[in-house]
JSON list of C-alpha atoms and ligand atoms in Angstrom, two decimals:
[
{"chain": "A", "resi": 1, "resn": "MET", "atom": "CA", "xyz": [98.23, 11.66, -142.03]},
{"chain": "A", "resi": 2, "resn": "ALA", "atom": "CA", "xyz": [97.86, 15.43, -141.60]},
{"chain": "A", "resi": 3, "resn": "ILE", "atom": "CA", "xyz": [96.65, 17.07, -138.56]},
{"chain": "A", "resi": 4, "resn": "GLU", "atom": "CA", "xyz": [94.04, 19.45, -139.87]},
{"chain": "A", "resi": 5, "resn": "ARG", "atom": "CA", "xyz": [91.54, 21.95, -138.42]},
{"chain": "A", "resi": 6, "resn": "THR", "atom": "CA", "xyz": [87.78, 22.16, -139.76]},
{"chain": "A", "resi": 7, "resn": "LEU", "atom": "CA", "xyz": [84.77, 24.35, -138.88]},
{"chain": "A", "resi": 8, "resn": "SER", "atom": "CA", "xyz": [81.70, 22.68, -137.72]},
{"chain": "A", "resi": 9, "resn": "ILE", "atom": "CA", "xyz": [78.30, 24.35, -136.94]},
{"chain": "A", "resi": 10, "resn": "ILE", "atom": "CA", "xyz": [75.54, 22.56, -135.11]},
{"chain": "A", "resi": 11, "resn": "LYS", "atom": "CA", "xyz": [72.45, 24.32, -136.85]},
{"chain": "A", "resi": 12, "resn": "PRO", "atom": "CA", "xyz": [69.47, 25.70, -135.05]},
{"chain": "A", "resi": 13, "resn": "ASP", "atom": "CA", "xyz": [67.36, 22.45, -135.66]},
{"chain": "A", "resi": 14, "resn": "ALA", "atom": "CA", "xyz": [69.80, 20.33, -133.91]},
{"chain": "A", "resi": 15, "resn": "VAL", "atom": "CA", "xyz": [70.42, 22.85, -131.01]},
{"chain": "A", "resi": 16, "resn": "ALA", "atom": "CA", "xyz": [66.55, 23.00, -130.61]},
{"chain": "A", "resi": 17, "resn": "LYS", "atom": "CA", "xyz": [66.49, 19.15, -130.40]},
{"chain": "A", "resi": 18, "resn": "ASN", "atom": "CA", "xyz": [68.95, 19.16, -127.56]},
{"chain": "A", "resi": 19, "resn": "VAL", "atom": "CA", "xyz": [71.54, 16.94, -129.24]},
{"chain": "A", "resi": 20, "resn": "ILE", "atom": "CA", "xyz": [74.66, 19.03, -128.95]},
{"chain": "A", "resi": 21, "resn": "GLY", "atom": "CA", "xyz": [76.10, 16.45, -126.58]},
{"chain": "A", "resi": 22, "resn": "GLN", "atom": "CA", "xyz": [75.27, 13.49, -128.79]},
{"chain": "A", "resi": 23, "resn": "ILE", "atom": "CA", "xyz": [76.95, 15.15, -131.79]},
{"chain": "A", "resi": 24, "resn": "TYR", "atom": "CA", "xyz": [79.98, 16.18, -129.81]},
{"chain": "A", "resi": 25, "resn": "SER", "atom": "CA", "xyz": [80.37, 12.55, -128.53]},
{"chain": "A", "resi": 26, "resn": "ARG", "atom": "CA", "xyz": [80.51, 11.44, -132.25]},
{"chain": "A", "resi": 27, "resn": "PHE", "atom": "CA", "xyz": [83.31, 13.95, -132.92]},
{"chain": "A", "resi": 28, "resn": "GLU", "atom": "CA", "xyz": [85.35, 12.87, -129.82]},
{"chain": "A", "resi": 29, "resn": "SER", "atom": "CA", "xyz": [84.84, 9.16, -130.22]},
{"chain": "A", "resi": 30, "resn": "ASN", "atom": "CA", "xyz": [86.04, 9.53, -133.84]},
{"chain": "A", "resi": 31, "resn": "GLY", "atom": "CA", "xyz": [89.31, 11.22, -133.10]},
{"chain": "A", "resi": 32, "resn": "LEU", "atom": "CA", "xyz": [88.18, 14.85, -133.46]},
{"chain": "A", "resi": 33, "resn": "LYS", "atom": "CA", "xyz": [89.09, 17.29, -130.68]},
{"chain": "A", "resi": 34, "resn": "ILE", "atom": "CA", "xyz": [87.02, 20.33, -129.94]},
{"chain": "A", "resi": 35, "resn": "VAL", "atom": "CA", "xyz": [89.71, 23.11, -129.69]},
{"chain": "A", "resi": 36, "resn": "ALA", "atom": "CA", "xyz": [87.38, 26.15, -129.77]},
{"chain": "A", "resi": 37, "resn": "ALA", "atom": "CA", "xyz": [83.57, 26.68, -129.36]},
{"chain": "A", "resi": 38, "resn": "GLN", "atom": "CA", "xyz": [81.05, 29.31, -129.13]},
{"chain": "A", "resi": 39, "resn": "MET", "atom": "CA", "xyz": [77.17, 29.34, -128.96]},
{"chain": "A", "resi": 40, "resn": "LYS", "atom": "CA", "xyz": [75.88, 32.33, -131.09]},
{"chain": "A", "resi": 41, "resn": "GLN", "atom": "CA", "xyz": [72.70, 33.74, -132.42]},
{"chain": "A", "resi": 42, "resn": "LEU", "atom": "CA", "xyz": [73.79, 34.53, -135.94]},
{"chain": "A", "resi": 43, "resn": "SER", "atom": "CA", "xyz": [72.60, 37.91, -137.31]},
{"chain": "A", "resi": 44, "resn": "ARG", "atom": "CA", "xyz": [71.46, 38.10, -140.98]},
{"chain": "A", "resi": 45, "resn": "ALA", "atom": "CA", "xyz": [74.79, 39.76, -141.86]},
{"chain": "A", "resi": 46, "resn": "ASP", "atom": "CA", "xyz": [76.57, 36.83, -140.17]},
{"chain": "A", "resi": 47, "resn": "ALA", "atom": "CA", "xyz": [74.69, 34.25, -142.02]},
{"chain": "A", "resi": 48, "resn": "GLU", "atom": "CA", "xyz": [74.73, 35.97, -145.36]},
{"chain": "A", "resi": 49, "resn": "GLY", "atom": "CA", "xyz": [78.48, 36.49, -145.16]},
{"chain": "A", "resi": 50, "resn": "PHE", "atom": "CA", "xyz": [79.12, 32.86, -144.15]},
{"chain": "A", "resi": 51, "resn": "TYR", "atom": "CA", "xyz": [77.07, 31.53, -147.01]},
{"chain": "A", "resi": 52, "resn": "ALA", "atom": "CA", "xyz": [78.15, 34.27, -149.65]},
{"chain": "A", "resi": 53, "resn": "ALA", "atom": "CA", "xyz": [79.26, 31.61, -152.12]},
{"chain": "A", "resi": 54, "resn": "HIS", "atom": "CA", "xyz": [75.56, 30.49, -152.32]},
{"chain": "A", "resi": 55, "resn": "LYS", "atom": "CA", "xyz": [74.10, 33.98, -152.71]},
{"chain": "A", "resi": 56, "resn": "GLU", "atom": "CA", "xyz": [72.90, 33.31, -156.31]},
{"chain": "A", "resi": 57, "resn": "ARG", "atom": "CA", "xyz": [71.29, 30.01, -155.42]},
{"chain": "A", "resi": 58, "resn": "GLY", "atom": "CA", "xyz": [67.48, 29.86, -155.25]},
{"chain": "A", "resi": 59, "resn": "PHE", "atom": "CA", "xyz": [67.66, 28.53, -151.59]},
{"chain": "A", "resi": 60, "resn": "PHE", "atom": "CA", "xyz": [69.82, 31.28, -150.22]},
{"chain": "A", "resi": 61, "resn": "LYS", "atom": "CA", "xyz": [67.05, 33.40, -148.49]},
{"chain": "A", "resi": 62, "resn": "ASP", "atom": "CA", "xyz": [65.41, 30.27, -146.95]},
{"chain": "A", "resi": 63, "resn": "LEU", "atom": "CA", "xyz": [68.97, 29.16, -145.94]},
{"chain": "A", "resi": 64, "resn": "VAL", "atom": "CA", "xyz": [69.67, 32.58, -144.08]},
{"chain": "A", "resi": 65, "resn": "ASP", "atom": "CA", "xyz": [66.14, 32.44, -142.54]},
{"chain": "A", "resi": 66, "resn": "PHE", "atom": "CA", "xyz": [66.80, 29.10, -141.03]},
{"chain": "A", "resi": 67, "resn": "MET", "atom": "CA", "xyz": [70.31, 29.97, -139.93]},
{"chain": "A", "resi": 68, "resn": "VAL", "atom": "CA", "xyz": [69.07, 32.80, -137.86]},
{"chain": "A", "resi": 69, "resn": "SER", "atom": "CA", "xyz": [66.02, 30.92, -136.61]},
{"chain": "A", "resi": 70, "resn": "GLY", "atom": "CA", "xyz": [67.76, 30.24, -133.23]},
{"chain": "A", "resi": 71, "resn": "PRO", "atom": "CA", "xyz": [71.18, 29.88, -131.74]},
{"chain": "A", "resi": 72, "resn": "VAL", "atom": "CA", "xyz": [73.92, 27.72, -133.39]},
{"chain": "A", "resi": 73, "resn": "MET", "atom": "CA", "xyz": [76.95, 25.94, -131.80]},
{"chain": "A", "resi": 74, "resn": "ILE", "atom": "CA", "xyz": [80.09, 26.68, -133.67]},
{"chain": "A", "resi": 75, "resn": "GLN", "atom": "CA", "xyz": [83.21, 24.64, -133.12]},
{"chain": "A", "resi": 76, "resn": "VAL", "atom": "CA", "xyz": [86.74, 24.11, -134.60]},
{"chain": "A", "resi": 77, "resn": "LEU", "atom": "CA", "xyz": [87.54, 20.42, -134.57]},
{"chain": "A", "resi": 78, "resn": "GLU", "atom": "CA", "xyz": [91.18, 19.13, -135.00]},
{"chain": "A", "resi": 79, "resn": "GLY", "atom": "CA", "xyz": [92.51, 15.72, -135.88]},
{"chain": "A", "resi": 80, "resn": "GLU", "atom": "CA", "xyz": [94.00, 13.57, -138.61]},
{"chain": "A", "resi": 81, "resn": "ASN", "atom": "CA", "xyz": [92.20, 14.33, -141.93]},
{"chain": "A", "resi": 82, "resn": "ALA", "atom": "CA", "xyz": [89.67, 16.39, -139.75]},
{"chain": "A", "resi": 83, "resn": "VAL", "atom": "CA", "xyz": [87.95, 17.97, -142.86]},
{"chain": "A", "resi": 84, "resn": "LEU", "atom": "CA", "xyz": [87.07, 14.63, -144.53]},
{"chain": "A", "resi": 85, "resn": "LYS", "atom": "CA", "xyz": [86.54, 12.87, -141.30]},
{"chain": "A", "resi": 86, "resn": "ASN", "atom": "CA", "xyz": [83.92, 15.37, -140.22]},
{"chain": "A", "resi": 87, "resn": "ARG", "atom": "CA", "xyz": [82.30, 15.40, -143.58]},
{"chain": "A", "resi": 88, "resn": "GLU", "atom": "CA", "xyz": [82.06, 11.34, -143.39]},
{"chain": "A", "resi": 89, "resn": "LEU", "atom": "CA", "xyz": [80.57, 11.75, -139.90]},
{"chain": "A", "resi": 90, "resn": "MET", "atom": "CA", "xyz": [78.00, 14.40, -141.27]},
{"chain": "A", "resi": 91, "resn": "GLY", "atom": "CA", "xyz": [76.68, 12.39, -144.18]},
{"chain": "A", "resi": 92, "resn": "ALA", "atom": "CA", "xyz": [75.13, 13.73, -147.38]},
{"chain": "A", "resi": 93, "resn": "THR", "atom": "CA", "xyz": [73.63, 17.13, -147.46]},
{"chain": "A", "resi": 94, "resn": "ASP", "atom": "CA", "xyz": [70.14, 15.58, -148.06]},
{"chain": "A", "resi": 95, "resn": "PRO", "atom": "CA", "xyz": [69.48, 13.34, -145.01]},
{"chain": "A", "resi": 96, "resn": "LYS", "atom": "CA", "xyz": [67.50, 11.12, -147.08]},
{"chain": "A", "resi": 97, "resn": "LYS", "atom": "CA", "xyz": [70.56, 10.28, -149.00]},
{"chain": "A", "resi": 98, "resn": "ALA", "atom": "CA", "xyz": [72.95, 10.17, -145.97]},
{"chain": "A", "resi": 99, "resn": "ASP", "atom": "CA", "xyz": [74.29, 6.80, -144.82]},
{"chain": "A", "resi": 100, "resn": "LYS", "atom": "CA", "xyz": [73.05, 5.14, -141.89]},
{"chain": "A", "resi": 101, "resn": "GLY", "atom": "CA", "xyz": [74.72, 6.17, -138.63]},
{"chain": "A", "resi": 102, "resn": "THR", "atom": "CA", "xyz": [75.69, 9.58, -139.99]},
{"chain": "A", "resi": 103, "resn": "ILE", "atom": "CA", "xyz": [74.81, 12.74, -137.96]},
{"chain": "A", "resi": 104, "resn": "ARG", "atom": "CA", "xyz": [72.43, 13.92, -140.73]},
{"chain": "A", "resi": 105, "resn": "ALA", "atom": "CA", "xyz": [70.67, 10.46, -141.19]},
{"chain": "A", "resi": 106, "resn": "ASP", "atom": "CA", "xyz": [70.22, 10.28, -137.39]},
{"chain": "A", "resi": 107, "resn": "PHE", "atom": "CA", "xyz": [69.36, 13.97, -136.46]},
{"chain": "A", "resi": 108, "resn": "ALA", "atom": "CA", "xyz": [68.24, 15.99, -139.53]},
{"chain": "A", "resi": 109, "resn": "ASP", "atom": "CA", "xyz": [64.77, 16.13, -141.02]},
{"chain": "A", "resi": 110, "resn": "SER", "atom": "CA", "xyz": [65.25, 17.75, -144.48]},
{"chain": "A", "resi": 111, "resn": "ILE", "atom": "CA", "xyz": [67.90, 19.31, -146.89]},
{"chain": "A", "resi": 112, "resn": "ASP", "atom": "CA", "xyz": [67.14, 22.80, -145.54]},
{"chain": "A", "resi": 113, "resn": "ALA", "atom": "CA", "xyz": [67.30, 21.61, -141.84]},
{"chain": "A", "resi": 114, "resn": "ASN", "atom": "CA", "xyz": [70.16, 19.26, -141.97]},
{"chain": "A", "resi": 115, "resn": "ALA", "atom": "CA", "xyz": [71.60, 19.61, -138.48]},
{"chain": "A", "resi": 116, "resn": "VAL", "atom": "CA", "xyz": [75.34, 20.38, -139.31]},
{"chain": "A", "resi": 117, "resn": "HIS", "atom": "CA", "xyz": [77.72, 22.46, -141.47]},
{"chain": "A", "resi": 118, "resn": "GLY", "atom": "CA", "xyz": [81.24, 21.21, -142.14]},
{"chain": "A", "resi": 119, "resn": "SER", "atom": "CA", "xyz": [83.98, 22.84, -144.13]},
{"chain": "A", "resi": 120, "resn": "ASP", "atom": "CA", "xyz": [84.38, 21.00, -147.48]},
{"chain": "A", "resi": 121, "resn": "ALA", "atom": "CA", "xyz": [88.28, 21.58, -147.91]},
{"chain": "A", "resi": 122, "resn": "VAL", "atom": "CA", "xyz": [91.32, 22.69, -145.83]},
{"chain": "A", "resi": 123, "resn": "GLU", "atom": "CA", "xyz": [91.40, 26.06, -147.43]},
{"chain": "A", "resi": 124, "resn": "ALA", "atom": "CA", "xyz": [87.66, 26.68, -146.98]},
{"chain": "A", "resi": 125, "resn": "ALA", "atom": "CA", "xyz": [88.11, 25.56, -143.40]},
{"chain": "A", "resi": 126, "resn": "LYS", "atom": "CA", "xyz": [90.93, 28.29, -142.72]},
{"chain": "A", "resi": 127, "resn": "VAL", "atom": "CA", "xyz": [88.52, 31.00, -144.22]},
{"chain": "A", "resi": 128, "resn": "GLU", "atom": "CA", "xyz": [85.53, 29.71, -142.15]},
{"chain": "A", "resi": 129, "resn": "ILE", "atom": "CA", "xyz": [87.51, 29.45, -138.77]},
{"chain": "A", "resi": 130, "resn": "ALA", "atom": "CA", "xyz": [88.88, 33.03, -139.34]},
{"chain": "A", "resi": 131, "resn": "TYR", "atom": "CA", "xyz": [85.27, 34.30, -140.01]},
{"chain": "A", "resi": 132, "resn": "PHE", "atom": "CA", "xyz": [84.00, 33.21, -136.48]},
{"chain": "A", "resi": 133, "resn": "PHE", "atom": "CA", "xyz": [87.17, 32.91, -134.43]},
{"chain": "A", "resi": 134, "resn": "GLY", "atom": "CA", "xyz": [89.49, 35.37, -136.02]},
{"chain": "A", "resi": 135, "resn": "ALA", "atom": "CA", "xyz": [93.17, 34.74, -136.80]},
{"chain": "B", "resi": 1, "resn": "LIG", "atom": "N1", "xyz": [70.78, 23.63, -149.00]},
{"chain": "B", "resi": 1, "resn": "LIG", "atom": "C1", "xyz": [69.47, 23.94, -149.20]},
{"chain": "B", "resi": 1, "resn": "LIG", "atom": "N2", "xyz": [68.91, 23.50, -150.27]},
{"chain": "B", "resi": 1, "resn": "LIG", "atom": "C2", "xyz": [69.52, 22.80, -151.35]},
{"chain": "B", "resi": 1, "resn": "LIG", "atom": "C3", "xyz": [71.00, 22.68, -151.17]},
{"chain": "B", "resi": 1, "resn": "LIG", "atom": "C4", "xyz": [71.52, 23.10, -150.11]},
{"chain": "B", "resi": 1, "resn": "LIG", "atom": "O1", "xyz": [68.77, 24.46, -148.23]},
{"chain": "B", "resi": 1, "resn": "LIG", "atom": "O2", "xyz": [68.98, 22.49, -152.35]},
{"chain": "B", "resi": 1, "resn": "LIG", "atom": "C5", "xyz": [71.40, 24.29, -147.82]},
{"chain": "B", "resi": 1, "resn": "LIG", "atom": "C6", "xyz": [71.82, 23.03, -146.83]},
{"chain": "B", "resi": 1, "resn": "LIG", "atom": "O3", "xyz": [71.49, 23.58, -145.57]},
{"chain": "B", "resi": 1, "resn": "LIG", "atom": "C7", "xyz": [73.22, 22.98, -147.04]},
{"chain": "B", "resi": 1, "resn": "LIG", "atom": "C8", "xyz": [73.77, 24.38, -147.22]},
{"chain": "B", "resi": 1, "resn": "LIG", "atom": "O4", "xyz": [72.66, 24.88, -148.16]},
{"chain": "B", "resi": 1, "resn": "LIG", "atom": "O5", "xyz": [73.84, 22.36, -145.96]},
{"chain": "B", "resi": 1, "resn": "LIG", "atom": "C9", "xyz": [74.98, 24.40, -148.01]},
{"chain": "B", "resi": 1, "resn": "LIG", "atom": "O6", "xyz": [74.96, 23.64, -149.24]},
{"chain": "B", "resi": 1, "resn": "LIG", "atom": "P1", "xyz": [76.22, 22.77, -149.65]},
{"chain": "B", "resi": 1, "resn": "LIG", "atom": "O7", "xyz": [75.91, 22.21, -151.15]},
{"chain": "B", "resi": 1, "resn": "LIG", "atom": "O8", "xyz": [77.51, 23.45, -149.43]},
{"chain": "B", "resi": 1, "resn": "LIG", "atom": "O9", "xyz": [76.16, 21.44, -148.58]},
{"chain": "B", "resi": 1, "resn": "LIG", "atom": "P2", "xyz": [76.90, 20.94, -147.39]},
{"chain": "B", "resi": 1, "resn": "LIG", "atom": "O10", "xyz": [78.44, 21.28, -147.60]},
{"chain": "B", "resi": 1, "resn": "LIG", "atom": "O11", "xyz": [76.47, 21.65, -146.17]},
{"chain": "B", "resi": 1, "resn": "LIG", "atom": "O12", "xyz": [76.67, 19.53, -147.30]}
]
């Protein structure tokens, strides 16, 4: 089993719902260690740069509006198969399709306001961690 790092963001909807601690508890009880963290109010440039891969998609402007609507909690998670493990804990992008007991099933309201981000691959995680935490 590989020890990996992945980037996680608790999005503005979940920060506003006061569930940072409950989400952290899921990470920790599933073997993911929080090795760096920062609360941040993203600028539009921060959000646009982070989601640059989606800039041609119809939902891009709404996504950026949402991501700057309040502070986010950004963390680096470390553990065995951290990238996949975090994606499993998060559940599907659309909370209506997310498995029971996942973070999105329990804390998200819609596909736009879906509580958390998690890197989808080890290479993406490296880029995303560097984006917020530097080398
Ligand atoms: N998103 C959206 N509408 C869509 C698809 C995606 O608002 O129809 C947003 C949603 O917040 C999602 C983010 O864009 O989390 C990135 O999309 P991606 O497909 O990468 O999903 P994720 O990796 O977050 O599950």
